[in-house]
């Protein structure tokens, strides 16, 4: 009896989904199948982690064509007798989740950060009310589509799996043409992996003040991160460095938040940090309530002083 | 060029208070989702430079009739509303079904614009679901849209790459919050908004009935926060505090 199918366009996320699927099926004895679409290296990686992989190779399915992808997965779901589909809740995965749930005719949860099988209910946790709350929800329909936030689970360890091929019949979506794909900036920093994060917000006066903050980052042995507007509006730092609901979810041991107001959409990305320091000139800033240590002062002055002491 | 913008009525998130970890929603005013406002701005800016019409489409409780004035003041020409008091908090599947049925009633629609996710739930399902229902192409996560006569060129901004995609109209797009800066309507615009045309339907009119919820919420609580909130006076005190915890100087 088959049970769970996992799919992500990203190899690492697929390996995380494999772990999630195994946790869910541990007590139920359901099967786990992994799907890779036009991605042989992923099929190998998943088989190398002990997964039973079905691989689809079909030139009609382009990664940019989420509707075609959803159709391919739907056919796999039918052929493999699947009830639960786990996808990654990165941007492609989130779109795919909605489409797949629609064409299967079922409910869907995206942005899920934890799952637990409680009897026959698969309880999922996700942020709600813009991140102010965490909701525990389950899907009542027999078939379920669940998209899981990247890095919520460890990657599956090595094992011995197998690969088989699966045929699907899919047409490319008419009226949608990929003209070009451009890689984003080379800034491939991984703020999620950092043990120390120094994050700047719109309290920073100008881009010219970044070197001073970078010096502090270096002294603390961490990585530089930011609130969303610093990257998307001001474009002082790359989007890779955004903490929060639409950025990264980080769990550093130490987070130093400089000139950040502490809106919920930011907070959800840092609330699991070990120790939080907030430096903000406003004594009533919301960020102060979510910090262990609070300095009500001008961040530029504080950073200069810290750099002096730590030098 | 007729553009339909789908917007969601949500509680004003800035005004939600937490009491005993429970969100307190009584007396919180309703507004439209932030990113939905970016979607509207994209449509209105295009209309201003190229002409055409902008219709705002929304499904929600009766309060929507009032809430939608925000969109009419910010440049939408008319509203198409589906009202039912059960609709606030309905499943994405139900809402997508309603919007799909409503869109089938709107004759001229070259482009449908969504926000990439609602302000409250940020689930991002409705746009993709509606595209599947209508069988039209959709590009999600747009950081720019260039509309031509029969096509639109959209930059889709993903975590690690940008895709430039050409769509044949009619089509749909969901936009990122960073795509533009939504305007703040003037007082005169707000006053005039009440007079703009609204077409109001109920579920019956669309031949629909609200299905039972398929996403069941067991609890919805603010995460426990046990932060120390120790107020320090200087950088020096901070360094001492962090060193004593071996967080620096390792
Ligand atoms: C759906 C959605 C998703 C979002 N996702 C994210 C996300 O993932 N990440 C994110 O960050 N945001 C996100 N946002 C935006 C979020 O709501 C806030 O707008 C944003 O986090 C604010 O950034 P900020 O704190 O840097 O700026 P502001 O709110 O402008 O705060 C600046 C702070 O700096 C302080 N300050 C000013 N000058 C100084 C000084 N000299 N010294 C010290 N302090 C000073 C001010 O007191 C203020 O508290 C999202 C919003 C929506 C609607």
PDB file of N, CA, C and O in Angstrom, chain A residues 135-177:
ATOM      1  N   UNK A 135      -0.733  28.344  13.965  1.00  0.00           N
ATOM      2  CA  UNK A 135      -1.960  27.553  13.968  1.00  0.00           C
ATOM      3  C   UNK A 135      -1.616  26.072  13.836  1.00  0.00           C
ATOM      4  O   UNK A 135      -0.682  25.709  13.125  1.00  0.00           O
ATOM      5  N   UNK A 136      -2.357  25.236  14.540  1.00  0.00           N
ATOM      6  CA  UNK A 136      -2.263  23.791  14.338  1.00  0.00           C
ATOM      7  C   UNK A 136      -3.512  23.375  13.570  1.00  0.00           C
ATOM      8  O   UNK A 136      -4.625  23.615  14.028  1.00  0.00           O
ATOM      9  N   UNK A 137      -3.298  22.815  12.392  1.00  0.00           N
ATOM     10  CA  UNK A 137      -4.421  22.508  11.510  1.00  0.00           C
ATOM     11  C   UNK A 137      -4.254  21.115  10.898  1.00  0.00           C
ATOM     12  O   UNK A 137      -3.146  20.603  10.824  1.00  0.00           O
ATOM     13  N   UNK A 138      -5.372  20.548  10.477  1.00  0.00           N
ATOM     14  CA  UNK A 138      -5.251  19.328   9.690  1.00  0.00           C
ATOM     15  C   UNK A 138      -6.223  19.371   8.523  1.00  0.00           C
ATOM     16  O   UNK A 138      -7.179  20.152   8.518  1.00  0.00           O
ATOM     17  N   UNK A 139      -5.947  18.550   7.537  1.00  0.00           N
ATOM     18  CA  UNK A 139      -6.793  18.491   6.356  1.00  0.00           C
ATOM     19  C   UNK A 139      -7.734  17.305   6.507  1.00  0.00           C
ATOM     20  O   UNK A 139      -7.287  16.181   6.767  1.00  0.00           O
ATOM     21  N   UNK A 140      -9.028  17.573   6.342  1.00  0.00           N
ATOM     22  CA  UNK A 140     -10.021  16.536   6.604  1.00  0.00           C
ATOM     23  C   UNK A 140     -10.263  15.628   5.396  1.00  0.00           C
ATOM     24  O   UNK A 140     -10.848  14.559   5.533  1.00  0.00           O
ATOM     25  N   UNK A 141      -9.843  16.058   4.207  1.00  0.00           N
ATOM     26  CA  UNK A 141     -10.084  15.208   3.033  1.00  0.00           C
ATOM     27  C   UNK A 141      -9.092  14.043   3.026  1.00  0.00           C
ATOM     28  O   UNK A 141      -8.034  14.100   3.644  1.00  0.00           O
ATOM     29  N   UNK A 142      -9.450  13.005   2.291  1.00  0.00           N
ATOM     30  CA  UNK A 142      -8.606  11.818   2.254  1.00  0.00           C
ATOM     31  C   UNK A 142      -7.265  12.145   1.619  1.00  0.00           C
ATOM     32  O   UNK A 142      -6.210  11.768   2.099  1.00  0.00           O
ATOM     33  N   UNK A 143      -7.304  12.865   0.509  1.00  0.00           N
ATOM     34  CA  UNK A 143      -6.057  13.264  -0.134  1.00  0.00           C
ATOM     35  C   UNK A 143      -5.627  14.608   0.417  1.00  0.00           C
ATOM     36  O   UNK A 143      -6.457  15.487   0.658  1.00  0.00           O
ATOM     37  N   UNK A 144      -4.330  14.751   0.615  1.00  0.00           N
ATOM     38  CA  UNK A 144      -3.817  15.961   1.232  1.00  0.00           C
ATOM     39  C   UNK A 144      -2.585  16.445   0.487  1.00  0.00           C
ATOM     40  O   UNK A 144      -1.739  15.644   0.118  1.00  0.00           O
ATOM     41  N   UNK A 145      -2.506  17.760   0.307  1.00  0.00           N
ATOM     42  CA  UNK A 145      -1.291  18.345  -0.244  1.00  0.00           C
ATOM     43  C   UNK A 145      -0.701  19.246   0.834  1.00  0.00           C
ATOM     44  O   UNK A 145      -1.388  20.136   1.344  1.00  0.00           O
ATOM     45  N   UNK A 146       0.534  18.984   1.195  1.00  0.00           N
ATOM     46  CA  UNK A 146       1.160  19.742   2.282  1.00  0.00           C
ATOM     47  C   UNK A 146       2.532  20.228   1.818  1.00  0.00           C
ATOM     48  O   UNK A 146       3.360  19.433   1.368  1.00  0.00           O
ATOM     49  N   UNK A 147       2.747  21.536   1.902  1.00  0.00           N
ATOM     50  CA  UNK A 147       4.042  22.094   1.496  1.00  0.00           C
ATOM     51  C   UNK A 147       4.808  22.505   2.750  1.00  0.00           C
ATOM     52  O   UNK A 147       4.309  23.263   3.580  1.00  0.00           O
ATOM     53  N   UNK A 148       6.023  21.976   2.867  1.00  0.00           N
ATOM     54  CA  UNK A 148       6.800  22.118   4.098  1.00  0.00           C
ATOM     55  C   UNK A 148       7.937  23.122   3.915  1.00  0.00           C
ATOM     56  O   UNK A 148       8.688  23.071   2.935  1.00  0.00           O
ATOM     57  N   UNK A 149       8.050  24.012   4.884  1.00  0.00           N
ATOM     58  CA  UNK A 149       9.073  25.064   4.846  1.00  0.00           C
ATOM     59  C   UNK A 149      10.470  24.429   4.791  1.00  0.00           C
ATOM     60  O   UNK A 149      10.764  23.522   5.568  1.00  0.00           O
ATOM     61  N   UNK A 150      11.313  24.868   3.856  1.00  0.00           N
ATOM     62  CA  UNK A 150      12.667  24.337   3.781  1.00  0.00           C
ATOM     63  C   UNK A 150      13.373  24.405   5.140  1.00  0.00           C
ATOM     64  O   UNK A 150      13.179  25.345   5.898  1.00  0.00           O
ATOM     65  N   UNK A 151      14.174  23.423   5.404  1.00  0.00           N
ATOM     66  CA  UNK A 151      14.993  23.290   6.613  1.00  0.00           C
ATOM     67  C   UNK A 151      14.196  23.079   7.893  1.00  0.00           C
ATOM     68  O   UNK A 151      14.700  23.297   8.986  1.00  0.00           O
ATOM     69  N   UNK A 152      12.953  22.653   7.757  1.00  0.00           N
ATOM     70  CA  UNK A 152      12.205  22.289   8.959  1.00  0.00           C
ATOM     71  C   UNK A 152      12.605  20.891   9.422  1.00  0.00           C
ATOM     72  O   UNK A 152      12.388  20.520  10.563  1.00  0.00           O
ATOM     73  N   UNK A 153      13.164  20.094   8.492  1.00  0.00           N
ATOM     74  CA  UNK A 153      13.599  18.736   8.835  1.00  0.00           C
ATOM     75  C   UNK A 153      15.040  18.540   8.363  1.00  0.00           C
ATOM     76  O   UNK A 153      15.485  19.202   7.438  1.00  0.00           O
ATOM     77  N   UNK A 154      15.742  17.623   9.015  1.00  0.00           N
ATOM     78  CA  UNK A 154      17.095  17.266   8.584  1.00  0.00           C
ATOM     79  C   UNK A 154      17.013  16.525   7.258  1.00  0.00           C
ATOM     80  O   UNK A 154      16.006  15.899   6.954  1.00  0.00           O
ATOM     81  N   UNK A 155      18.103  16.571   6.500  1.00  0.00           N
ATOM     82  CA  UNK A 155      18.149  15.771   5.270  1.00  0.00           C
ATOM     83  C   UNK A 155      18.243  14.287   5.641  1.00  0.00           C
ATOM     84  O   UNK A 155      18.868  13.934   6.637  1.00  0.00           O
ATOM     85  N   UNK A 156      17.624  13.443   4.845  1.00  0.00           N
ATOM     86  CA  UNK A 156      17.651  12.002   5.135  1.00  0.00           C
ATOM     87  C   UNK A 156      19.086  11.482   5.000  1.00  0.00           C
ATOM     88  O   UNK A 156      19.811  11.880   4.102  1.00  0.00           O
ATOM     89  N   UNK A 157      19.491  10.569   5.898  1.00  0.00           N
ATOM     90  CA  UNK A 157      20.847  10.010   5.828  1.00  0.00           C
ATOM     91  C   UNK A 157      20.977   9.002   4.680  1.00  0.00           C
ATOM     92  O   UNK A 157      19.985   8.588   4.081  1.00  0.00           O
ATOM     93  N   UNK A 158      22.217   8.595   4.430  1.00  0.00           N
ATOM     94  CA  UNK A 158      22.480   7.659   3.329  1.00  0.00           C
ATOM     95  C   UNK A 158      21.760   6.334   3.556  1.00  0.00           C
ATOM     96  O   UNK A 158      21.530   5.912   4.685  1.00  0.00           O
ATOM     97  N   UNK A 159      21.401   5.677   2.473  1.00  0.00           N
ATOM     98  CA  UNK A 159      20.716   4.390   2.544  1.00  0.00           C
ATOM     99  C   UNK A 159      20.715   3.787   1.151  1.00  0.00           C
ATOM    100  O   UNK A 159      21.299   4.351   0.233  1.00  0.00           O
ATOM    101  N   UNK A 160      20.061   2.666   0.996  1.00  0.00           N
ATOM    102  CA  UNK A 160      20.010   2.062  -0.331  1.00  0.00           C
ATOM    103  C   UNK A 160      18.578   2.037  -0.818  1.00  0.00           C
ATOM    104  O   UNK A 160      17.719   1.375  -0.228  1.00  0.00           O
ATOM    105  N   UNK A 161      18.339   2.754  -1.853  1.00  0.00           N
ATOM    106  CA  UNK A 161      16.996   2.791  -2.409  1.00  0.00           C
ATOM    107  C   UNK A 161      16.988   2.249  -3.816  1.00  0.00           C
ATOM    108  O   UNK A 161      17.909   1.542  -4.219  1.00  0.00           O
ATOM    109  N   UNK A 162      15.946   2.557  -4.557  1.00  0.00           N
ATOM    110  CA  UNK A 162      15.919   2.119  -5.943  1.00  0.00           C
ATOM    111  C   UNK A 162      15.174   3.138  -6.811  1.00  0.00           C
ATOM    112  O   UNK A 162      14.398   3.947  -6.313  1.00  0.00           O
ATOM    113  N   UNK A 163      15.450   3.043  -8.100  1.00  0.00           N
ATOM    114  CA  UNK A 163      14.840   3.991  -9.032  1.00  0.00           C
ATOM    115  C   UNK A 163      14.042   3.228 -10.076  1.00  0.00           C
ATOM    116  O   UNK A 163      14.528   2.260 -10.643  1.00  0.00           O
ATOM    117  N   UNK A 164      12.811   3.679 -10.291  1.00  0.00           N
ATOM    118  CA  UNK A 164      12.076   3.110 -11.411  1.00  0.00           C
ATOM    119  C   UNK A 164      11.549   4.250 -12.271  1.00  0.00           C
ATOM    120  O   UNK A 164      11.513   5.395 -11.821  1.00  0.00           O
ATOM    121  N   UNK A 165      11.149   3.929 -13.465  1.00  0.00           N
ATOM    122  CA  UNK A 165      10.680   5.004 -14.341  1.00  0.00           C
ATOM    123  C   UNK A 165       9.163   5.053 -14.383  1.00  0.00           C
ATOM    124  O   UNK A 165       8.499   4.039 -14.219  1.00  0.00           O
ATOM    125  N   UNK A 166       8.659   6.266 -14.546  1.00  0.00           N
ATOM    126  CA  UNK A 166       7.216   6.451 -14.590  1.00  0.00           C
ATOM    127  C   UNK A 166       6.880   7.280 -15.820  1.00  0.00           C
ATOM    128  O   UNK A 166       7.512   8.290 -16.080  1.00  0.00           O
ATOM    129  N   UNK A 167       5.861   6.812 -16.546  1.00  0.00           N
ATOM    130  CA  UNK A 167       5.461   7.551 -17.749  1.00  0.00           C
ATOM    131  C   UNK A 167       4.250   8.414 -17.424  1.00  0.00           C
ATOM    132  O   UNK A 167       3.319   7.953 -16.779  1.00  0.00           O
ATOM    133  N   UNK A 168       4.279   9.637 -17.877  1.00  0.00           N
ATOM    134  CA  UNK A 168       3.087  10.479 -17.760  1.00  0.00           C
ATOM    135  C   UNK A 168       2.832  11.155 -19.094  1.00  0.00           C
ATOM    136  O   UNK A 168       3.740  11.283 -19.913  1.00  0.00           O
ATOM    137  N   UNK A 169       1.589  11.565 -19.263  1.00  0.00           N
ATOM    138  CA  UNK A 169       1.204  12.210 -20.507  1.00  0.00           C
ATOM    139  C   UNK A 169       0.805  13.650 -20.191  1.00  0.00           C
ATOM    140  O   UNK A 169      -0.244  13.884 -19.612  1.00  0.00           O
ATOM    141  N   UNK A 170       1.679  14.574 -20.507  1.00  0.00           N
ATOM    142  CA  UNK A 170       1.461  15.961 -20.113  1.00  0.00           C
ATOM    143  C   UNK A 170       1.697  16.881 -21.297  1.00  0.00           C
ATOM    144  O   UNK A 170       2.607  16.658 -22.093  1.00  0.00           O
ATOM    145  N   UNK A 171       0.839  17.915 -21.412  1.00  0.00           N
ATOM    146  CA  UNK A 171       1.056  18.933 -22.447  1.00  0.00           C
ATOM    147  C   UNK A 171       1.614  20.196 -21.803  1.00  0.00           C
ATOM    148  O   UNK A 171       1.214  20.533 -20.684  1.00  0.00           O
ATOM    149  N   UNK A 172       2.498  20.860 -22.491  1.00  0.00           N
ATOM    150  CA  UNK A 172       2.980  22.151 -22.007  1.00  0.00           C
ATOM    151  C   UNK A 172       1.803  23.134 -22.006  1.00  0.00           C
ATOM    152  O   UNK A 172       0.923  23.054 -22.862  1.00  0.00           O
ATOM    153  N   UNK A 173       1.782  24.040 -21.033  1.00  0.00           N
ATOM    154  CA  UNK A 173       0.695  25.022 -20.945  1.00  0.00           C
ATOM    155  C   UNK A 173       0.758  25.986 -22.129  1.00  0.00           C
ATOM    156  O   UNK A 173       1.787  26.629 -22.341  1.00  0.00           O
ATOM    157  N   UNK A 174      -0.336  26.100 -22.884  1.00  0.00           N
ATOM    158  CA  UNK A 174      -0.302  27.056 -23.992  1.00  0.00           C
ATOM    159  C   UNK A 174      -0.313  28.491 -23.463  1.00  0.00           C
ATOM    160  O   UNK A 174      -0.860  28.763 -22.398  1.00  0.00           O
ATOM    161  N   UNK A 175       0.315  29.386 -24.200  1.00  0.00           N
ATOM    162  CA  UNK A 175       0.267  30.801 -23.821  1.00  0.00           C
ATOM    163  C   UNK A 175       1.280  31.209 -22.780  1.00  0.00           C
ATOM    164  O   UNK A 175       1.226  32.315 -22.259  1.00  0.00           O
ATOM    165  N   UNK A 176       2.202  30.289 -22.464  1.00  0.00           N
ATOM    166  CA  UNK A 176       3.227  30.621 -21.477  1.00  0.00           C
ATOM    167  C   UNK A 176       4.584  30.238 -22.048  1.00  0.00           C
ATOM    168  O   UNK A 176       4.812  29.076 -22.376  1.00  0.00           O
ATOM    169  N   UNK A 177       5.435  31.239 -22.234  1.00  0.00           N
ATOM    170  CA  UNK A 177       6.722  30.971 -22.879  1.00  0.00           C
ATOM    171  C   UNK A 177       7.862  31.510 -22.032  1.00  0.00           C
ATOM    172  O   UNK A 177       7.911  32.697 -21.725  1.00  0.00           O
TER     173      UNK A 177
END
